[in-house]
PDB file of C-alpha atoms in Angstrom:
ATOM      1  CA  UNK A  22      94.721 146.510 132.999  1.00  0.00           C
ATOM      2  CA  UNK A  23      98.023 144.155 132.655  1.00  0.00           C
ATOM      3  CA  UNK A  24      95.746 141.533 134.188  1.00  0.00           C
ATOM      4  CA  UNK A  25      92.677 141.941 132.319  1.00  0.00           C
ATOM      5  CA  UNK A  26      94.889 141.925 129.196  1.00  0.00           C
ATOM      6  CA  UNK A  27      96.453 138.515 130.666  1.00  0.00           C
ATOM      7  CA  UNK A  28      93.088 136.822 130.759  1.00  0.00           C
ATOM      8  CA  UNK A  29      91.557 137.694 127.961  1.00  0.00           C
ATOM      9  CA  UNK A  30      94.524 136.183 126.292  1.00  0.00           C
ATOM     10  CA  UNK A  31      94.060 132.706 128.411  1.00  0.00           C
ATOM     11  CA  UNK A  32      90.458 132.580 127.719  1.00  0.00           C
ATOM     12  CA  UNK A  33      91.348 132.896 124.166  1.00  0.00           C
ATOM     13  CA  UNK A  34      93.977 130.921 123.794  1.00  0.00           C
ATOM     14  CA  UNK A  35      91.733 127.997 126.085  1.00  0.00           C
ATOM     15  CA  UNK A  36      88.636 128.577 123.444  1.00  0.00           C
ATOM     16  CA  UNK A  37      91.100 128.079 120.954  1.00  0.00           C
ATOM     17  CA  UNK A  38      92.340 124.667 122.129  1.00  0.00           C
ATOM     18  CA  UNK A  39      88.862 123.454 122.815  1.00  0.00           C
ATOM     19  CA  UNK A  40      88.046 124.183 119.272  1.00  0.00           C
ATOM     20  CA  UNK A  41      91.278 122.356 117.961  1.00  0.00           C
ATOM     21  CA  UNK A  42      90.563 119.507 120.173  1.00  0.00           C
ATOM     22  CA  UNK A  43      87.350 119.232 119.161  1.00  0.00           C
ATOM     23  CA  UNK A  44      87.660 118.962 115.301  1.00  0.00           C
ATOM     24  CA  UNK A  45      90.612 116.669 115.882  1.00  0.00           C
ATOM     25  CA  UNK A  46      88.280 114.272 117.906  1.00  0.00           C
ATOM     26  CA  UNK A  47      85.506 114.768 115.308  1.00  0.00           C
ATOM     27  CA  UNK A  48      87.899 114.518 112.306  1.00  0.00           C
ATOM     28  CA  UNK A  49      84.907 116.388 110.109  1.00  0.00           C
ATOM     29  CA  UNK A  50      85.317 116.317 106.307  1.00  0.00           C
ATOM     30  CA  UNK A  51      87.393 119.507 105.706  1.00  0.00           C
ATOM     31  CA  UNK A  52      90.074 118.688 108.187  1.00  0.00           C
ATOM     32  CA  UNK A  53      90.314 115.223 107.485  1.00  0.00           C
ATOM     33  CA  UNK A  54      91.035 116.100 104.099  1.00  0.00           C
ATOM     34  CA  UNK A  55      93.603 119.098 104.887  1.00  0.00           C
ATOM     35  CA  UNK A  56      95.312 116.559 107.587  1.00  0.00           C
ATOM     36  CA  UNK A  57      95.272 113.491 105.073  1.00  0.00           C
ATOM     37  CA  UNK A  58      95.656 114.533 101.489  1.00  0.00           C
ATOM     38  CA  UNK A  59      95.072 111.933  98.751  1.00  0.00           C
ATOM     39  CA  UNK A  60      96.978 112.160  95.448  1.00  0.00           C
ATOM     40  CA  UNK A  61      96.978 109.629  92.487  1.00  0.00           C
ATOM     41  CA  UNK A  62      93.043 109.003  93.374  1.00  0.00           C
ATOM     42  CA  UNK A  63      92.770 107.923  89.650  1.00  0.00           C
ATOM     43  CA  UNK A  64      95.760 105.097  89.969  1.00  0.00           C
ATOM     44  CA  UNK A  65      94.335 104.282  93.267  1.00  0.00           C
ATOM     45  CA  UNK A  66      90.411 104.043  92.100  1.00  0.00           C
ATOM     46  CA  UNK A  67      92.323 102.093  89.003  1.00  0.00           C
ATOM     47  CA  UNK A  68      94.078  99.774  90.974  1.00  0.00           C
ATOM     48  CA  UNK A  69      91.594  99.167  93.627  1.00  0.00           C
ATOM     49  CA  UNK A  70      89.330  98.238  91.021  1.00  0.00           C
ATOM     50  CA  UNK A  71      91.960  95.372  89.205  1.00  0.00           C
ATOM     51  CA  UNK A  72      93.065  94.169  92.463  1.00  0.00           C
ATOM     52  CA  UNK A  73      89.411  94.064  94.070  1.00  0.00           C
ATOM     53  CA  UNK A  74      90.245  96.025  96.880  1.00  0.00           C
ATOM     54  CA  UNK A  75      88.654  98.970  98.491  1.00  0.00           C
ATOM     55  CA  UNK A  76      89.887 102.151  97.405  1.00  0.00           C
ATOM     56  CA  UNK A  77      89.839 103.885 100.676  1.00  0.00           C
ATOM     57  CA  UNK A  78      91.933 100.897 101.930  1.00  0.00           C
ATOM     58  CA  UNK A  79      94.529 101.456  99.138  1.00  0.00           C
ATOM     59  CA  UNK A  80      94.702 104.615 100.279  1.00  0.00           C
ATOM     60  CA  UNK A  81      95.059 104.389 103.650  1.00  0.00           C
ATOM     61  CA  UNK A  82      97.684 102.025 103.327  1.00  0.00           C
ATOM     62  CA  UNK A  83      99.791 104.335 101.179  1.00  0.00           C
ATOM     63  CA  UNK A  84      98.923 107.402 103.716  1.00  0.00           C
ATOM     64  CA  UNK A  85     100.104 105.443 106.319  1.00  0.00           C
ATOM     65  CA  UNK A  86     103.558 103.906 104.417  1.00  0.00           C
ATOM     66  CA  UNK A  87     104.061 107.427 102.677  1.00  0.00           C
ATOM     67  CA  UNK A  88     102.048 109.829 103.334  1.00  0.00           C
ATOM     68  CA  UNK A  89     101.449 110.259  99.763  1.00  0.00           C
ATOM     69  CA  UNK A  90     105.065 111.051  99.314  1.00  0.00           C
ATOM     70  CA  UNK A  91     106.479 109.727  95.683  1.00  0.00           C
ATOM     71  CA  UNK A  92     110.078 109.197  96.683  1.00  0.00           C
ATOM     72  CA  UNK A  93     109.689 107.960 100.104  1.00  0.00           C
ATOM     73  CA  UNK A  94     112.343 105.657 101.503  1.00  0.00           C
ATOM     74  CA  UNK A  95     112.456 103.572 104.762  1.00  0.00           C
ATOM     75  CA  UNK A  96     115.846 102.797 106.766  1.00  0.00           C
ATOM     76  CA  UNK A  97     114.863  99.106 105.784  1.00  0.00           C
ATOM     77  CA  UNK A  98     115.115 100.314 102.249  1.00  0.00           C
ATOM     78  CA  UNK A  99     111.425 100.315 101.225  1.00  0.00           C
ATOM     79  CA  UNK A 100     110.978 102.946  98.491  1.00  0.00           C
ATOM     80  CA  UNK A 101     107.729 104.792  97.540  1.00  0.00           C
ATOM     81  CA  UNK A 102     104.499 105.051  97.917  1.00  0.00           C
ATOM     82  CA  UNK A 103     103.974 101.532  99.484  1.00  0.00           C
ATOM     83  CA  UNK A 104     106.928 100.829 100.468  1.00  0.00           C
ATOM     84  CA  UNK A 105     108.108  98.013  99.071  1.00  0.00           C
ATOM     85  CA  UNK A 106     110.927  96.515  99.460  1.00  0.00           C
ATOM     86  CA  UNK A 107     113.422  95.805  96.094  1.00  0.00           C
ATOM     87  CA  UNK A 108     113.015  92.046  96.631  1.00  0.00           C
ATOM     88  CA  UNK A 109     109.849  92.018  96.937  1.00  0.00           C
ATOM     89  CA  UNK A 110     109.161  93.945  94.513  1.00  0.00           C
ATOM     90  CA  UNK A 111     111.185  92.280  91.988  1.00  0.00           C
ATOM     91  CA  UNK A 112     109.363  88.655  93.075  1.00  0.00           C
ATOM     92  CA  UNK A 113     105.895  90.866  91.997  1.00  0.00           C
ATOM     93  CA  UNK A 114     107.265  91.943  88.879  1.00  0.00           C
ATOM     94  CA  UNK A 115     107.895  88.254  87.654  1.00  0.00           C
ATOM     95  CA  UNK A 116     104.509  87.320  89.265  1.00  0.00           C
ATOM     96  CA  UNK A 117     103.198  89.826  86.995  1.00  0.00           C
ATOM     97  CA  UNK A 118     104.690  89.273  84.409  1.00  0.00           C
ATOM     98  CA  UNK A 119     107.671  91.823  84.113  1.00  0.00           C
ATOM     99  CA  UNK A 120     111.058  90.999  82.710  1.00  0.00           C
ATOM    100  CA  UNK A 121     113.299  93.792  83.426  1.00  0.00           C
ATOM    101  CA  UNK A 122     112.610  94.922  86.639  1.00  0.00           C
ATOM    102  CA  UNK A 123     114.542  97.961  88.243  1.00  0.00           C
ATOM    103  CA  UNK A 124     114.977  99.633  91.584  1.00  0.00           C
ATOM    104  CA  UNK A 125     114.482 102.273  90.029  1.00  0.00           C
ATOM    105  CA  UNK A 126     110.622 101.339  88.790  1.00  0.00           C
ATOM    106  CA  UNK A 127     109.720 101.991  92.082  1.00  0.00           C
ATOM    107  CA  UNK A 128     109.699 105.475  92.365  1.00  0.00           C
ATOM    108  CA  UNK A 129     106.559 106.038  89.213  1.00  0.00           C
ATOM    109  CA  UNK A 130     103.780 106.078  91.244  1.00  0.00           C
ATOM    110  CA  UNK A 131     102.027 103.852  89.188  1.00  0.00           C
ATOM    111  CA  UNK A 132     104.171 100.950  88.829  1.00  0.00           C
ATOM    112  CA  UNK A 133     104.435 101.224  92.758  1.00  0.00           C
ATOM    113  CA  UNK A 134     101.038 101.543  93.505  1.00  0.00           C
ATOM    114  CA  UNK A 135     100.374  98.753  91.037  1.00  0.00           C
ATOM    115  CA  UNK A 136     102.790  96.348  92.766  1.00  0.00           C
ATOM    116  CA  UNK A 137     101.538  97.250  96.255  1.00  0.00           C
ATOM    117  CA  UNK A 138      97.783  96.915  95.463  1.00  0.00           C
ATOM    118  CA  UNK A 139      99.130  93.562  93.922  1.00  0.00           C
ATOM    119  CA  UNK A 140     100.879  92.598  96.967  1.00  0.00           C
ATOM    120  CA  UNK A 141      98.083  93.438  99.274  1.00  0.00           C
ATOM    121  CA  UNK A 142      95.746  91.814  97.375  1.00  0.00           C
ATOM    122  CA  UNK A 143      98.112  88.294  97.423  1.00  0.00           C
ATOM    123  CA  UNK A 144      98.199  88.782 101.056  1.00  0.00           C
ATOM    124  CA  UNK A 145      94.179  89.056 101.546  1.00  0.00           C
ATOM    125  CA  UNK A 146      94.085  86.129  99.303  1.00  0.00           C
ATOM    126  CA  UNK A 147      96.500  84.131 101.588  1.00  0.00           C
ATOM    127  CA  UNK A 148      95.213  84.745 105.006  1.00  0.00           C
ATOM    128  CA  UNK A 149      91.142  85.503 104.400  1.00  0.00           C
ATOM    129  CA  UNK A 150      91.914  88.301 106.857  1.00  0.00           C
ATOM    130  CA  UNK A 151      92.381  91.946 106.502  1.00  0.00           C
ATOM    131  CA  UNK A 152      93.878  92.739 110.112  1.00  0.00           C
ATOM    132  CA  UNK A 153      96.333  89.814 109.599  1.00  0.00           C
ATOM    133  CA  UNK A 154      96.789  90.617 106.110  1.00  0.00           C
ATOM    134  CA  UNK A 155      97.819  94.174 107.143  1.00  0.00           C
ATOM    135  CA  UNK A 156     100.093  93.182 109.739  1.00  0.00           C
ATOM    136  CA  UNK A 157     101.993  90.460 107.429  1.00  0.00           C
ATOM    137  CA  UNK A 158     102.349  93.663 104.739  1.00  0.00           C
ATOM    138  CA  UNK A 159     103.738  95.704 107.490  1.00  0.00           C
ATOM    139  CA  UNK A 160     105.721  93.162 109.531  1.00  0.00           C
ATOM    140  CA  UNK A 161     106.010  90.803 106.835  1.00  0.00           C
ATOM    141  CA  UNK A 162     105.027  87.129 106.002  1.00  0.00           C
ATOM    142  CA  UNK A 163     107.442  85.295 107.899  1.00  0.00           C
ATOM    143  CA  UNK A 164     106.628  86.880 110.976  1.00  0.00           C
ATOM    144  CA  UNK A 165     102.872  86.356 110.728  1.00  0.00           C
ATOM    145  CA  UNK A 166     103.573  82.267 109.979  1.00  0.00           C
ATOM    146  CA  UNK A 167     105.504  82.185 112.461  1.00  0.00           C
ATOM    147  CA  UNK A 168     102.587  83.944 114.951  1.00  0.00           C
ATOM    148  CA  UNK A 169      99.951  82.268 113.613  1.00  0.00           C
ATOM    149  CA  UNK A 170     101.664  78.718 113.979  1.00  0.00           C
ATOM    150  CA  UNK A 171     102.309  79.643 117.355  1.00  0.00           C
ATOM    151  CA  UNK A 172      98.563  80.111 117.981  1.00  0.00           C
ATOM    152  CA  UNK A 173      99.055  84.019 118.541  1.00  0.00           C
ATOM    153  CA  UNK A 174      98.299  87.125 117.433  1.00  0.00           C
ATOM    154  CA  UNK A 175     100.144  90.115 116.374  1.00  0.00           C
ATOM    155  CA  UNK A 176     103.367  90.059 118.374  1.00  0.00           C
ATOM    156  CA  UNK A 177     105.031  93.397 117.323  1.00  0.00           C
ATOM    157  CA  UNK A 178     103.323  96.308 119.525  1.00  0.00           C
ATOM    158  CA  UNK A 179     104.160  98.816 116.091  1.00  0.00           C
ATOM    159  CA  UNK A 180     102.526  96.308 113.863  1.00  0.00           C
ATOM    160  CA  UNK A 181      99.453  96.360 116.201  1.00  0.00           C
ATOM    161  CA  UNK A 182      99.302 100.103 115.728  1.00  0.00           C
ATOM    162  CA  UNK A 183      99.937  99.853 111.883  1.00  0.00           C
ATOM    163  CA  UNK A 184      96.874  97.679 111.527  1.00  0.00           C
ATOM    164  CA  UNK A 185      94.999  99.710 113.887  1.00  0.00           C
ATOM    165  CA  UNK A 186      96.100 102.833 112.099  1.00  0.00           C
ATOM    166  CA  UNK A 187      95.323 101.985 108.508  1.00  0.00           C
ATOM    167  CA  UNK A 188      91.675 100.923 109.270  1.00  0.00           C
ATOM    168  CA  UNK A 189      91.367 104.217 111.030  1.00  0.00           C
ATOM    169  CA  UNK A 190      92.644 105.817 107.932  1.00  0.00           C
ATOM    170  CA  UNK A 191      90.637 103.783 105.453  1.00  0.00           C
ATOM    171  CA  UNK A 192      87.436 105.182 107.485  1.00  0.00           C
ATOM    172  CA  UNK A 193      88.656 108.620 106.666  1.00  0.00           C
ATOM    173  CA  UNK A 194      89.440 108.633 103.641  1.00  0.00           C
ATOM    174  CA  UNK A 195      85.748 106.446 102.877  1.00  0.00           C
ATOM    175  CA  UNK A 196      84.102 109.669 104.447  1.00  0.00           C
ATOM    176  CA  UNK A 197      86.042 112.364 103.288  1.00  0.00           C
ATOM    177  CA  UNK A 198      87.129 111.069  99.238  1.00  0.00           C
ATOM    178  CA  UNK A 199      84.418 108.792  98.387  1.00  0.00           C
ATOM    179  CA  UNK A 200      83.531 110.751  95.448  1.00  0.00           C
ATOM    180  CA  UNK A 201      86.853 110.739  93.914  1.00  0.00           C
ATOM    181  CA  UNK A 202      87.289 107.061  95.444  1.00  0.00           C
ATOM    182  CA  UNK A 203      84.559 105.558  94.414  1.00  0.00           C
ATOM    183  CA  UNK A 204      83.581 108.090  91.987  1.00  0.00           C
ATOM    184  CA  UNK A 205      83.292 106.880  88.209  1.00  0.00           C
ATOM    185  CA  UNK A 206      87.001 107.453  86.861  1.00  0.00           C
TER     186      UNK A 206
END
């Protein structure tokens, strides 16, 4: 009985694996959007559109810096949804035309987002390239000069995986928001 018991239990708990293992290999719809939420679709759709980027690549870039959290911070000091860092940030800001730039700016989601989709869209200008664009917004500029004078490619094993990882994400979040992504706002 005590064995019977047993195995219906590990037949269960198998079956139950299986089906995990199989929606996270499929990544349908549903789950995609219960595993990767997406928040501020409206400043995202908005800045996409001013910066002439995709959406679902705005997106995926702040899923992957933030997760989508407001008041994220990095132990480089990034802060918020992109991550930016305060110098950075402060160069956009006069780029854009700001004057009194704060730290503290970066936590509204909107002025963040609105620098980052600036900065990303500055770095797609300057290297024609999305995978080495992505990798000089993750590892920075100086790093991807230096690579690309050296006549190779992305040095840092994490930045491979950050450039790898967003266009994953941006693939997702194409399939499961392109309603509210490309949606009319």
């Amino acid at each position: 009985m005590i064995v019977r018991r047993l195995l219906a239990v590990l037949v269960v708990g198998a079956a139950l694996v299986a089906a995990l293992a199989y929606v996270d290999a499929t990544e349908p719809g549903w789950y995609v959007r219960l595993r990767y939420p997406l928040h501020y679709d409206a400043i995202v759709r908005g800045h996409a559109r001013n910066y002439r980027l995709d959406p679902a690549l705005l997106a995926a870039v702040i899923y992957r810096e933030s997760k989508f959290h407001v008041h994220a911070r990095s132990s480089s000091g990034a802060i918020g949804l992109m991550q930016l860092l305060p110098a950075t940030a402060k160069g956009i800001a006069i780029h854009t035309g700001g004057t009194r730039f704060q730290v503290s700016d970066l936590d509204d989601h909107e002025i963040n987002v609105r620098y980052g989709a600036w900065y990303l869209r500055h770095l797609l200008d300057k290297y024609d390239d999305e995978r080495t664009a992505l990798a000089a917004y993750n590892a920075g500029q100086d790093n991807v000069d230096r690579w690309r004078a050296e006549g190779r490619g992305i040095a840092f094993a994490e930045t491979r995986h950050y450039v790898k990882s967003v266009e994953h994400l941006r693939t997702l979040y194409r399939r499961a928001y392109h309603a509210r992504l490309y949606g009319s706002s």
